[in-house]
Tab-separated table of C-alpha atoms and ligand atoms in Angstrom:
chain	number	residue	atom	x	y	z
A	1	MET	CA	-9.538	-71.826	-85.413
A	2	LYS	CA	-12.705	-72.118	-83.348
A	3	ILE	CA	-13.884	-68.859	-81.763
A	4	VAL	CA	-16.556	-68.852	-79.074
A	5	VAL	CA	-18.441	-65.547	-79.069
A	6	THR	CA	-20.439	-65.224	-75.852
A	7	GLY	CA	-23.327	-62.748	-76.051
A	8	GLY	CA	-23.334	-63.061	-79.848
A	9	ALA	CA	-27.125	-62.725	-80.056
A	10	GLY	CA	-26.830	-59.160	-78.754
A	11	PHE	CA	-25.888	-55.924	-80.486
A	12	ILE	CA	-22.081	-55.876	-80.681
A	13	GLY	CA	-21.602	-59.639	-80.376
A	14	GLY	CA	-23.996	-60.170	-83.320
A	15	ASN	CA	-22.094	-57.666	-85.442
A	16	PHE	CA	-18.846	-59.392	-84.423
A	17	VAL	CA	-20.169	-62.797	-85.555
A	18	TYR	CA	-20.822	-61.328	-89.026
A	19	TYR	CA	-17.448	-59.565	-89.037
A	20	GLU	CA	-15.565	-62.790	-88.286
A	21	LEU	CA	-17.541	-64.890	-90.804
A	22	ALA	CA	-16.886	-62.298	-93.516
A	23	HIS	CA	-13.205	-61.628	-92.775
A	24	HIS	CA	-12.032	-65.072	-91.660
A	25	PRO	CA	-14.108	-67.624	-93.591
A	26	GLU	CA	-11.569	-70.314	-92.639
A	27	ASP	CA	-12.477	-69.999	-88.931
A	28	PHE	CA	-15.442	-71.501	-87.104
A	29	VAL	CA	-17.624	-69.192	-84.997
A	30	LEU	CA	-19.734	-70.540	-82.148
A	31	CYS	CA	-22.169	-68.187	-80.435
A	32	TYR	CA	-22.966	-69.024	-76.806
A	33	ASP	CA	-25.802	-66.858	-75.494
A	34	ALA	CA	-28.475	-67.153	-72.795
A	35	LEU	CA	-31.012	-65.236	-74.912
A	36	THR	CA	-32.013	-62.765	-72.215
A	37	TYR	CA	-34.370	-59.926	-73.183
A	38	ALA	CA	-31.408	-58.447	-75.116
A	39	GLY	CA	-30.541	-61.588	-77.070
A	40	ASN	CA	-32.319	-62.131	-80.347
A	41	LEU	CA	-32.007	-65.099	-82.703
A	42	GLU	CA	-33.431	-62.978	-85.531
A	43	THR	CA	-30.126	-61.096	-85.414
A	44	LEU	CA	-28.321	-64.346	-86.245
A	45	ALA	CA	-30.759	-65.631	-88.902
A	46	GLU	CA	-28.282	-65.122	-91.758
A	47	ALA	CA	-25.353	-66.535	-89.796
A	48	GLN	CA	-27.372	-69.709	-89.140
A	49	GLN	CA	-27.166	-70.429	-92.897
A	50	ASN	CA	-23.351	-70.510	-92.742
A	51	PRO	CA	-21.758	-73.967	-92.181
A	52	HIS	CA	-18.959	-72.233	-90.238
A	53	PHE	CA	-21.415	-71.012	-87.602
A	54	LYS	CA	-23.233	-72.654	-84.725
A	55	PHE	CA	-25.497	-71.340	-81.958
A	56	VAL	CA	-25.649	-72.841	-78.471
A	57	ARG	CA	-28.025	-71.450	-75.883
A	58	GLY	CA	-26.460	-71.171	-72.429
A	59	ASP	CA	-25.613	-68.984	-69.469
A	60	ILE	CA	-21.997	-67.922	-68.868
A	61	ALA	CA	-22.594	-68.108	-65.099
A	62	ASP	CA	-23.729	-71.758	-65.312
A	63	ARG	CA	-20.508	-73.644	-64.558
A	64	ALA	CA	-21.742	-77.074	-65.626
A	65	ALA	CA	-23.095	-75.764	-68.936
A	66	VAL	CA	-19.901	-73.814	-69.681
A	67	GLU	CA	-17.688	-76.809	-68.885
A	68	SER	CA	-19.748	-79.080	-71.087
A	69	LEU	CA	-19.468	-76.538	-73.928
A	70	PHE	CA	-15.674	-76.445	-73.598
A	71	GLU	CA	-15.445	-80.220	-73.329
A	72	GLN	CA	-17.458	-80.759	-76.494
A	73	GLU	CA	-16.284	-77.827	-78.598
A	74	LYS	CA	-12.668	-77.302	-77.527
A	75	PRO	CA	-12.504	-73.606	-78.513
A	76	ASP	CA	-9.215	-71.899	-79.365
A	77	ILE	CA	-10.396	-68.382	-78.548
A	78	VAL	CA	-13.165	-67.008	-76.309
A	79	VAL	CA	-14.429	-63.458	-76.791
A	80	ASN	CA	-16.749	-62.447	-73.966
A	81	PHE	CA	-19.445	-59.992	-75.031
A	82	ALA	CA	-22.101	-61.544	-72.765
A	83	ALA	CA	-23.259	-59.012	-70.219
A	84	GLU	CA	-26.112	-57.086	-68.778
A	85	SER	CA	-25.344	-53.871	-70.614
A	86	HIS	CA	-27.915	-51.183	-69.814
A	87	VAL	CA	-27.054	-48.590	-67.150
A	88	ASP	CA	-30.715	-47.711	-66.406
A	89	ARG	CA	-31.571	-51.358	-65.731
A	90	SER	CA	-28.557	-51.650	-63.406
A	91	ILE	CA	-29.925	-48.758	-61.356
A	92	GLU	CA	-33.257	-50.609	-60.992
A	93	GLN	CA	-31.881	-54.132	-60.425
A	94	PRO	CA	-28.127	-54.403	-59.769
A	95	ASP	CA	-27.942	-58.073	-58.678
A	96	ILE	CA	-28.212	-59.650	-62.150
A	97	PHE	CA	-25.322	-57.403	-63.259
A	98	LEU	CA	-23.095	-58.909	-60.579
A	99	ARG	CA	-24.106	-62.451	-61.495
A	100	THR	CA	-23.560	-62.215	-65.242
A	101	ASN	CA	-20.864	-59.574	-65.535
A	102	VAL	CA	-18.647	-60.620	-62.615
A	103	LEU	CA	-19.405	-64.266	-61.747
A	104	GLY	CA	-20.016	-65.186	-65.392
A	105	THR	CA	-16.609	-63.795	-66.362
A	106	GLY	CA	-14.996	-65.852	-63.590
A	107	VAL	CA	-16.765	-69.047	-64.699
A	108	LEU	CA	-15.665	-68.545	-68.311
A	109	MET	CA	-12.059	-67.950	-67.322
A	110	ASP	CA	-12.045	-71.015	-65.048
A	111	ALA	CA	-13.139	-73.109	-68.022
A	112	CYS	CA	-10.414	-71.496	-70.150
A	113	ARG	CA	-7.840	-72.520	-67.537
A	114	LYS	CA	-9.199	-76.034	-67.212
A	115	TYR	CA	-9.498	-76.834	-70.915
A	116	GLY	CA	-6.807	-74.518	-72.315
A	117	ILE	CA	-7.267	-71.764	-74.903
A	118	THR	CA	-4.914	-69.545	-76.874
A	119	ARG	CA	-6.751	-66.313	-75.951
A	120	TYR	CA	-9.522	-65.087	-73.672
A	121	HIS	CA	-10.691	-61.600	-74.636
A	122	GLN	CA	-12.851	-59.477	-72.335
A	123	VAL	CA	-15.034	-56.870	-74.049
A	124	SER	CA	-15.076	-54.023	-71.572
A	125	THR	CA	-16.161	-50.413	-71.636
A	126	ASP	CA	-14.882	-46.860	-71.206
A	127	GLU	CA	-17.381	-46.559	-68.329
A	128	VAL	CA	-14.870	-48.315	-66.046
A	129	TYR	CA	-12.990	-44.985	-65.928
A	130	GLY	CA	-15.984	-43.047	-64.582
A	131	ASP	CA	-16.633	-39.696	-66.210
A	132	LEU	CA	-14.839	-36.496	-67.178
A	133	PRO	CA	-15.933	-32.908	-66.467
A	134	LEU	CA	-17.764	-31.081	-69.251
A	135	ASP	CA	-15.502	-28.028	-68.989
A	136	ARG	CA	-12.187	-29.885	-69.522
A	137	PRO	CA	-12.166	-30.910	-73.209
A	138	ASP	CA	-8.397	-31.467	-72.868
A	139	LEU	CA	-8.921	-34.570	-70.680
A	140	PHE	CA	-9.253	-38.109	-72.125
A	141	PHE	CA	-9.328	-41.652	-70.762
A	142	THR	CA	-6.046	-43.486	-71.316
A	143	GLU	CA	-5.335	-47.098	-70.326
A	144	ASP	CA	-3.608	-45.682	-67.214
A	145	THR	CA	-6.634	-43.700	-66.019
A	146	PRO	CA	-7.681	-45.189	-62.655
A	147	LEU	CA	-10.856	-47.308	-62.589
A	148	HIS	CA	-13.478	-45.117	-60.901
A	149	THR	CA	-17.029	-46.217	-61.579
A	150	SER	CA	-20.415	-44.554	-61.191
A	151	SER	CA	-23.224	-47.072	-61.815
A	152	PRO	CA	-23.798	-50.677	-60.751
A	153	TYR	CA	-23.268	-51.575	-64.434
A	154	SER	CA	-19.869	-49.895	-64.690
A	155	ALA	CA	-18.828	-51.204	-61.259
A	156	SER	CA	-19.617	-54.751	-62.420
A	157	LYS	CA	-17.621	-54.271	-65.639
A	158	ALA	CA	-14.637	-52.817	-63.714
A	159	SER	CA	-14.807	-55.752	-61.271
A	160	ALA	CA	-14.665	-58.145	-64.213
A	161	ASP	CA	-11.641	-56.277	-65.634
A	162	LEU	CA	-9.816	-56.633	-62.303
A	163	LEU	CA	-10.616	-60.345	-62.272
A	164	VAL	CA	-9.288	-60.760	-65.825
A	165	MET	CA	-6.032	-59.016	-64.928
A	166	ALA	CA	-5.736	-61.149	-61.787
A	167	TYR	CA	-6.202	-64.382	-63.784
A	168	HIS	CA	-3.578	-63.220	-66.246
A	169	ARG	CA	-1.029	-62.485	-63.509
A	170	THR	CA	-1.820	-65.342	-61.144
A	171	TYR	CA	-2.525	-68.184	-63.568
A	172	ASN	CA	-0.832	-66.797	-66.680
A	173	LEU	CA	-4.183	-66.952	-68.489
A	174	PRO	CA	-3.569	-65.527	-72.009
A	175	ALA	CA	-6.143	-62.778	-71.580
A	176	SER	CA	-6.624	-59.341	-73.130
A	177	ILE	CA	-9.099	-56.522	-72.492
A	178	SER	CA	-10.563	-53.781	-74.686
A	179	ARG	CA	-12.454	-50.758	-73.365
A	180	CYS	CA	-14.606	-49.142	-76.014
A	181	SER	CA	-16.710	-46.003	-76.129
A	182	ASN	CA	-20.430	-45.914	-77.065
A	183	ASN	CA	-21.285	-48.015	-80.133
A	184	TYR	CA	-24.089	-47.439	-82.631
A	185	GLY	CA	-25.237	-49.297	-85.743
A	186	PRO	CA	-27.463	-52.222	-86.846
A	187	TYR	CA	-29.104	-54.580	-84.320
A	188	HIS	CA	-28.853	-52.059	-81.446
A	189	PHE	CA	-31.565	-52.826	-78.879
A	190	PRO	CA	-34.052	-49.920	-78.756
A	191	GLU	CA	-33.581	-49.240	-75.025
A	192	LYS	CA	-30.349	-47.378	-75.863
A	193	LEU	CA	-30.257	-43.701	-76.876
A	194	ILE	CA	-29.805	-43.823	-80.668
A	195	PRO	CA	-32.194	-46.679	-81.581
A	196	LEU	CA	-34.750	-45.525	-79.005
A	197	MET	CA	-34.838	-42.060	-80.558
A	198	ILE	CA	-35.097	-43.452	-84.113
A	199	VAL	CA	-37.934	-45.816	-83.191
A	200	ASN	CA	-39.843	-43.163	-81.194
A	201	ALA	CA	-39.425	-40.519	-83.882
A	202	LEU	CA	-40.734	-42.907	-86.543
A	203	ALA	CA	-43.863	-43.384	-84.396
A	204	ASP	CA	-44.125	-39.607	-83.688
A	205	LYS	CA	-43.671	-40.388	-79.990
A	206	LYS	CA	-41.925	-38.047	-77.547
A	207	LEU	CA	-38.129	-38.341	-77.391
A	208	PRO	CA	-37.130	-38.509	-73.685
A	209	VAL	CA	-33.836	-36.630	-73.253
A	210	TYR	CA	-32.412	-36.958	-69.734
A	211	GLY	CA	-31.885	-33.536	-68.123
A	212	ALA	CA	-30.646	-30.785	-70.408
A	213	GLY	CA	-29.127	-33.296	-72.849
A	214	GLU	CA	-25.644	-31.826	-72.355
A	215	ASN	CA	-23.946	-35.089	-71.361
A	216	VAL	CA	-21.333	-36.126	-73.893
A	217	ARG	CA	-20.745	-39.575	-75.370
A	218	ASP	CA	-17.934	-40.631	-77.752
A	219	TRP	CA	-19.735	-42.552	-80.546
A	220	LEU	CA	-18.112	-45.306	-82.614
A	221	TYR	CA	-19.688	-47.257	-85.482
A	222	VAL	CA	-20.009	-50.864	-84.325
A	223	GLU	CA	-18.066	-52.352	-87.249
A	224	ASP	CA	-15.040	-50.284	-86.249
A	225	HIS	CA	-15.238	-51.777	-82.760
A	226	CYS	CA	-15.415	-55.291	-84.273
A	227	ALA	CA	-12.361	-54.580	-86.439
A	228	ALA	CA	-10.409	-53.428	-83.392
A	229	ILE	CA	-11.270	-56.567	-81.374
A	230	ASP	CA	-10.349	-58.760	-84.327
A	231	LEU	CA	-6.924	-57.052	-84.524
A	232	ILE	CA	-6.337	-57.469	-80.786
A	233	LEU	CA	-7.147	-61.187	-81.015
A	234	ARG	CA	-4.801	-61.768	-83.909
A	235	LYS	CA	-2.010	-59.226	-83.345
A	236	GLY	CA	-2.255	-58.212	-79.682
A	237	LYS	CA	-0.486	-59.993	-76.851
A	238	PRO	CA	-1.790	-61.656	-73.697
A	239	GLY	CA	-1.947	-59.035	-70.942
A	240	ASP	CA	-2.748	-56.224	-73.386
A	241	VAL	CA	-5.365	-53.623	-72.451
A	242	PHE	CA	-6.534	-51.303	-75.237
A	243	ASN	CA	-8.910	-48.341	-75.297
A	244	ILE	CA	-11.047	-48.126	-78.457
A	245	GLY	CA	-12.638	-44.889	-79.642
A	246	GLY	CA	-12.579	-42.488	-82.546
A	247	HIS	CA	-12.607	-38.944	-81.072
A	248	ASN	CA	-16.268	-38.455	-81.919
A	249	GLU	CA	-17.736	-36.659	-78.925
A	250	ARG	CA	-21.302	-35.402	-79.161
A	251	ARG	CA	-23.831	-33.953	-76.729
A	252	ASN	CA	-26.937	-36.141	-76.440
A	253	ILE	CA	-29.199	-33.296	-77.510
A	254	ASP	CA	-27.172	-32.809	-80.699
A	255	VAL	CA	-27.375	-36.521	-81.564
A	256	VAL	CA	-31.148	-36.451	-81.076
A	257	LYS	CA	-31.485	-33.383	-83.314
A	258	ILE	CA	-29.408	-35.061	-86.056
A	259	ILE	CA	-31.779	-38.059	-85.971
A	260	LEU	CA	-34.877	-35.847	-86.124
A	261	LYS	CA	-33.460	-33.897	-89.057
A	262	ALA	CA	-32.558	-37.067	-90.971
A	263	LEU	CA	-36.074	-38.415	-90.477
A	264	GLY	CA	-37.765	-35.086	-91.308
A	265	LYS	CA	-39.407	-34.935	-87.857
A	266	PRO	CA	-39.898	-31.780	-85.732
A	267	GLU	CA	-37.747	-30.892	-82.706
A	268	SER	CA	-40.988	-30.373	-80.774
A	269	LEU	CA	-40.956	-34.153	-80.242
A	270	ILE	CA	-38.069	-33.671	-77.778
A	271	GLU	CA	-39.102	-33.871	-74.120
A	272	HIS	CA	-36.593	-33.134	-71.367
A	273	VAL	CA	-37.198	-35.621	-68.554
A	274	THR	CA	-35.823	-36.316	-65.073
A	275	ASP	CA	-32.118	-37.105	-65.226
A	276	ARG	CA	-30.553	-40.558	-64.758
A	277	LYS	CA	-29.272	-41.092	-61.183
A	278	GLY	CA	-25.494	-40.598	-60.991
A	279	HIS	CA	-25.467	-39.684	-64.709
A	280	ASP	CA	-21.915	-39.715	-66.111
A	281	ARG	CA	-21.152	-36.346	-67.696
A	282	ARG	CA	-18.612	-37.015	-70.431
A	283	TYR	CA	-16.783	-40.011	-71.885
A	284	ALA	CA	-13.799	-39.444	-74.172
A	285	ILE	CA	-11.316	-42.096	-75.257
A	286	ASP	CA	-7.677	-41.536	-76.146
A	287	PRO	CA	-7.082	-44.311	-78.727
A	288	ALA	CA	-3.360	-43.528	-79.225
A	289	LYS	CA	-2.165	-46.894	-77.863
A	290	ILE	CA	-4.151	-49.129	-80.241
A	291	GLN	CA	-3.356	-46.806	-83.154
A	292	ALA	CA	0.383	-47.005	-82.502
A	293	ALA	CA	0.571	-50.691	-81.523
A	294	LEU	CA	-1.860	-52.261	-84.016
A	295	GLY	CA	-2.459	-49.531	-86.610
A	296	TRP	CA	-6.214	-49.435	-85.910
A	297	THR	CA	-8.208	-46.351	-86.892
A	298	PRO	CA	-11.979	-46.021	-87.316
A	299	ALA	CA	-13.148	-46.263	-90.929
A	300	THR	CA	-16.622	-44.737	-90.509
A	301	LYS	CA	-17.327	-41.020	-90.040
A	302	PHE	CA	-20.277	-40.261	-87.742
A	303	GLU	CA	-22.191	-38.474	-90.531
A	304	ASP	CA	-22.059	-41.637	-92.673
A	305	GLY	CA	-22.532	-44.096	-89.828
A	306	ILE	CA	-25.629	-42.423	-88.418
A	307	GLN	CA	-27.187	-42.208	-91.876
A	308	ARG	CA	-26.428	-45.888	-92.503
A	309	THR	CA	-27.888	-46.758	-89.095
A	310	ILE	CA	-31.110	-44.832	-89.712
A	311	GLU	CA	-31.455	-46.502	-93.115
A	312	TRP	CA	-30.938	-49.903	-91.474
A	313	TYR	CA	-33.791	-49.251	-89.013
A	314	LEU	CA	-36.022	-48.108	-91.876
A	315	ALA	CA	-35.214	-51.249	-93.870
A	316	HIS	CA	-35.521	-53.685	-90.923
A	317	ARG	CA	-38.807	-52.714	-89.305
A	318	PRO	CA	-39.806	-56.313	-88.441
A	319	TRP	CA	-36.580	-56.743	-86.421
A	320	TRP	CA	-37.392	-53.888	-84.016
A	321	GLU	CA	-41.187	-54.086	-84.255
A	322	HIS	CA	-40.991	-57.642	-82.838
A	323	ILE	CA	-38.993	-56.256	-79.923
A	324	ILE	CA	-41.171	-53.275	-79.099
A	325	SER	CA	-44.396	-55.275	-79.347
A	326	GLY	CA	-43.312	-57.641	-76.505
A	327	ASP	CA	-42.079	-57.123	-72.914
A	328	TYR	CA	-40.477	-53.885	-74.051
A	329	GLN	CA	-43.864	-52.172	-73.551
A	330	GLN	CA	-43.758	-52.875	-69.804
A	331	TYR	CA	-40.108	-51.829	-69.648
A	332	TYR	CA	-40.911	-48.533	-71.368
A	333	GLU	CA	-43.815	-47.802	-69.027
A	334	LYS	CA	-41.677	-48.613	-65.963
A	335	MET	CA	-38.728	-46.464	-67.042
A	336	TYR	CA	-40.501	-43.545	-68.662
A	337	GLY	CA	-44.166	-43.669	-67.528
A	338	HIS	CA	-43.530	-41.904	-64.209
A	339	ARG	CA	-40.494	-39.879	-65.199
A	340	GLY	CA	-41.225	-36.186	-64.619
A	341	THR	CA	-40.732	-33.688	-67.430
A	342	LEU	CA	-38.489	-30.634	-66.964
B	401	NAD	P1	-26.465	-56.358	-75.457
B	401	NAD	O1	-27.214	-56.101	-74.198
B	401	NAD	O2	-27.026	-55.898	-76.751
B	401	NAD	O3	-26.190	-57.936	-75.611
B	401	NAD	C1	-25.800	-58.728	-74.548
B	401	NAD	C2	-25.939	-60.189	-74.965
B	401	NAD	O4	-25.474	-61.005	-73.888
B	401	NAD	C3	-27.382	-60.628	-75.247
B	401	NAD	O5	-27.434	-61.399	-76.421
B	401	NAD	C4	-27.752	-61.473	-74.038
B	401	NAD	O6	-28.699	-62.498	-74.315
B	401	NAD	C5	-26.402	-62.055	-73.649
B	401	NAD	N1	-26.334	-62.425	-72.238
B	401	NAD	C6	-26.700	-61.680	-71.157
B	401	NAD	N2	-26.507	-62.382	-70.033
B	401	NAD	C7	-25.962	-63.574	-70.404
B	401	NAD	C8	-25.511	-64.703	-69.665
B	401	NAD	N3	-25.590	-64.768	-68.341
B	401	NAD	N4	-24.995	-65.745	-70.360
B	401	NAD	C9	-24.927	-65.720	-71.732
B	401	NAD	N5	-25.354	-64.670	-72.462
B	401	NAD	C10	-25.863	-63.609	-71.797
B	401	NAD	O7	-25.023	-55.761	-75.196
B	401	NAD	P2	-24.038	-54.989	-76.212
B	401	NAD	O8	-24.408	-53.565	-76.245
B	401	NAD	O9	-23.927	-55.758	-77.447
B	401	NAD	O10	-22.666	-55.096	-75.383
B	401	NAD	C11	-21.836	-56.235	-75.550
B	401	NAD	C12	-20.615	-56.073	-74.656
B	401	NAD	O11	-19.900	-54.895	-75.013
B	401	NAD	C13	-20.959	-55.925	-73.179
B	401	NAD	O12	-20.001	-56.630	-72.438
B	401	NAD	C14	-20.832	-54.431	-72.917
B	401	NAD	O13	-20.462	-54.188	-71.593
B	401	NAD	C15	-19.733	-54.051	-73.881
B	401	NAD	N6	-19.745	-52.675	-74.413
B	401	NAD	C16	-20.885	-52.166	-74.972
B	401	NAD	C17	-20.850	-50.891	-75.541
B	401	NAD	C18	-22.082	-50.282	-76.193
B	401	NAD	O14	-22.040	-49.119	-76.582
B	401	NAD	N7	-23.167	-51.019	-76.366
B	401	NAD	C19	-19.669	-50.153	-75.531
B	401	NAD	C20	-18.520	-50.704	-74.933
B	401	NAD	C21	-18.581	-51.975	-74.401
B	402	DAU	O1	-19.666	-46.023	-73.102
B	402	DAU	C1	-19.964	-47.353	-73.362
B	402	DAU	C2	-21.319	-47.700	-72.795
B	402	DAU	O2	-22.289	-47.078	-73.631
B	402	DAU	C3	-21.563	-49.207	-72.722
B	402	DAU	O3	-20.667	-49.768	-71.807
B	402	DAU	C4	-23.002	-49.511	-72.303
B	402	DAU	O4	-23.243	-50.903	-72.357
B	402	DAU	C5	-23.933	-48.810	-73.259
B	402	DAU	O5	-25.272	-49.020	-72.851
B	402	DAU	C6	-23.632	-47.306	-73.296
B	402	DAU	O6	-23.960	-46.687	-72.035
B	402	DAU	P1	-24.684	-45.240	-71.962
B	402	DAU	O7	-25.345	-45.125	-70.658
B	402	DAU	O8	-23.757	-44.159	-72.385
B	402	DAU	O9	-25.764	-45.454	-73.194
B	402	DAU	P2	-27.300	-45.075	-73.319
B	402	DAU	O10	-27.668	-45.309	-74.747
B	402	DAU	O11	-28.134	-45.721	-72.277
B	402	DAU	O12	-27.305	-43.520	-73.058
B	402	DAU	C7	-26.514	-42.624	-73.829
B	402	DAU	C8	-26.738	-41.227	-73.284
B	402	DAU	O13	-28.094	-40.839	-73.593
B	402	DAU	C9	-26.610	-41.113	-71.776
B	402	DAU	O14	-26.034	-39.856	-71.468
B	402	DAU	C10	-28.053	-41.168	-71.276
B	402	DAU	C11	-28.828	-40.517	-72.399
B	402	DAU	N1	-30.219	-41.022	-72.606
B	402	DAU	C12	-30.402	-42.364	-72.727
B	402	DAU	C13	-31.667	-42.880	-72.912
B	402	DAU	C14	-31.878	-44.372	-73.031
B	402	DAU	C15	-31.275	-40.140	-72.719
B	402	DAU	O15	-31.090	-38.912	-72.637
B	402	DAU	N2	-32.524	-40.650	-72.905
B	402	DAU	C16	-32.777	-41.988	-72.999
B	402	DAU	O16	-33.969	-42.382	-73.134
């Protein structure tokens, strides 16, 4: 089977490439990625040694390029990880999120219809459900929770989900969708909370916590997410929508303190800064459907996963030092340079 992994030079897509090569050595994995600021060929260096892997640079919103890929490669399965993925960037510049996340999804699915595939899988997010109140720990997102988005990023992902469901119903496209909670683990770009805090703490820089740090995220080790997608591809049915999460809710401030403790750094590095606009309060996934239908459960406890992640960043300094020595400097100054402290 030939699997096209779009966005495979990014965080989760890169981990998924390695997951597939390790668990299905009989398959062929092709990564199609535009190599935006978030895409990194160093992430795929080991995969490039594998004869069952190939990298093609390209944009999912470029119809001619996508059609030529399908014509030449004739994929069986397409898993779409390619996206603009950072909420803060979507608040600064929403238009690129619409182009990649919505139009790009449409272009990919049109090619799937034209050339034929056995499955199109859309990697979506729990953010399509909006947020939950902090004082109602009894509430969770199920697959029936209405889509109700907060940021340009989540609105673009929800729009893509609607388009996928429409293509499934209208054209009978064999499509599925998964909506996962926050991932963490190796190859996570250091604009996101966990890697940013690890990298800053290692440099004894301030750790910018938005507001009081009481917002809650439901963290899942990235390999568990990859395992769930793999199961959906192989055992799920067209039209399926699955939530993915492991009941691991944590306040941001508590996650940051765990990282500081593990690195032996003082809590005085924490700096409370101006909150994110429209900041979602709490995400919490109910994974009952995927557990019952496909038998998926997360294998990694947060205590182990965060330790493994910190060790990975300690052992792979060149990977993130190359990132933070480039355009990232300007990004950091733009996002944090003028942010007031609380
Ligand atoms: P990422 O930002 O690390 O990687 C995105 C990748 O997509 C990069 O390699 C980038 O070069 C590529 N890309 C961007 N625009 C492209 C385009 N137009 N054409 C081709 N490639 C393009 O993102 P991530 O955190 O790995 O997220 C992957 C997917 O999973 C996204 O769809 C995201 O919405 C979803 N998701 C992420 C999380 C999370 O916690 N990170 C959780 C749930 C769902
Ligand atoms: O829930 C899934 C989503 O998780 C994915 O769809 C997104 O692609 C992914 O980026 C992530 O979105 P979040 O906005 O939850 O992740 P982020 O790492 O940006 O922020 C996590 C929390 O930490 C959030 O409450 C904001 C806060 N935060 C973040 C940064 C970058 C800080 O307090 N300080 C920071 O510097």
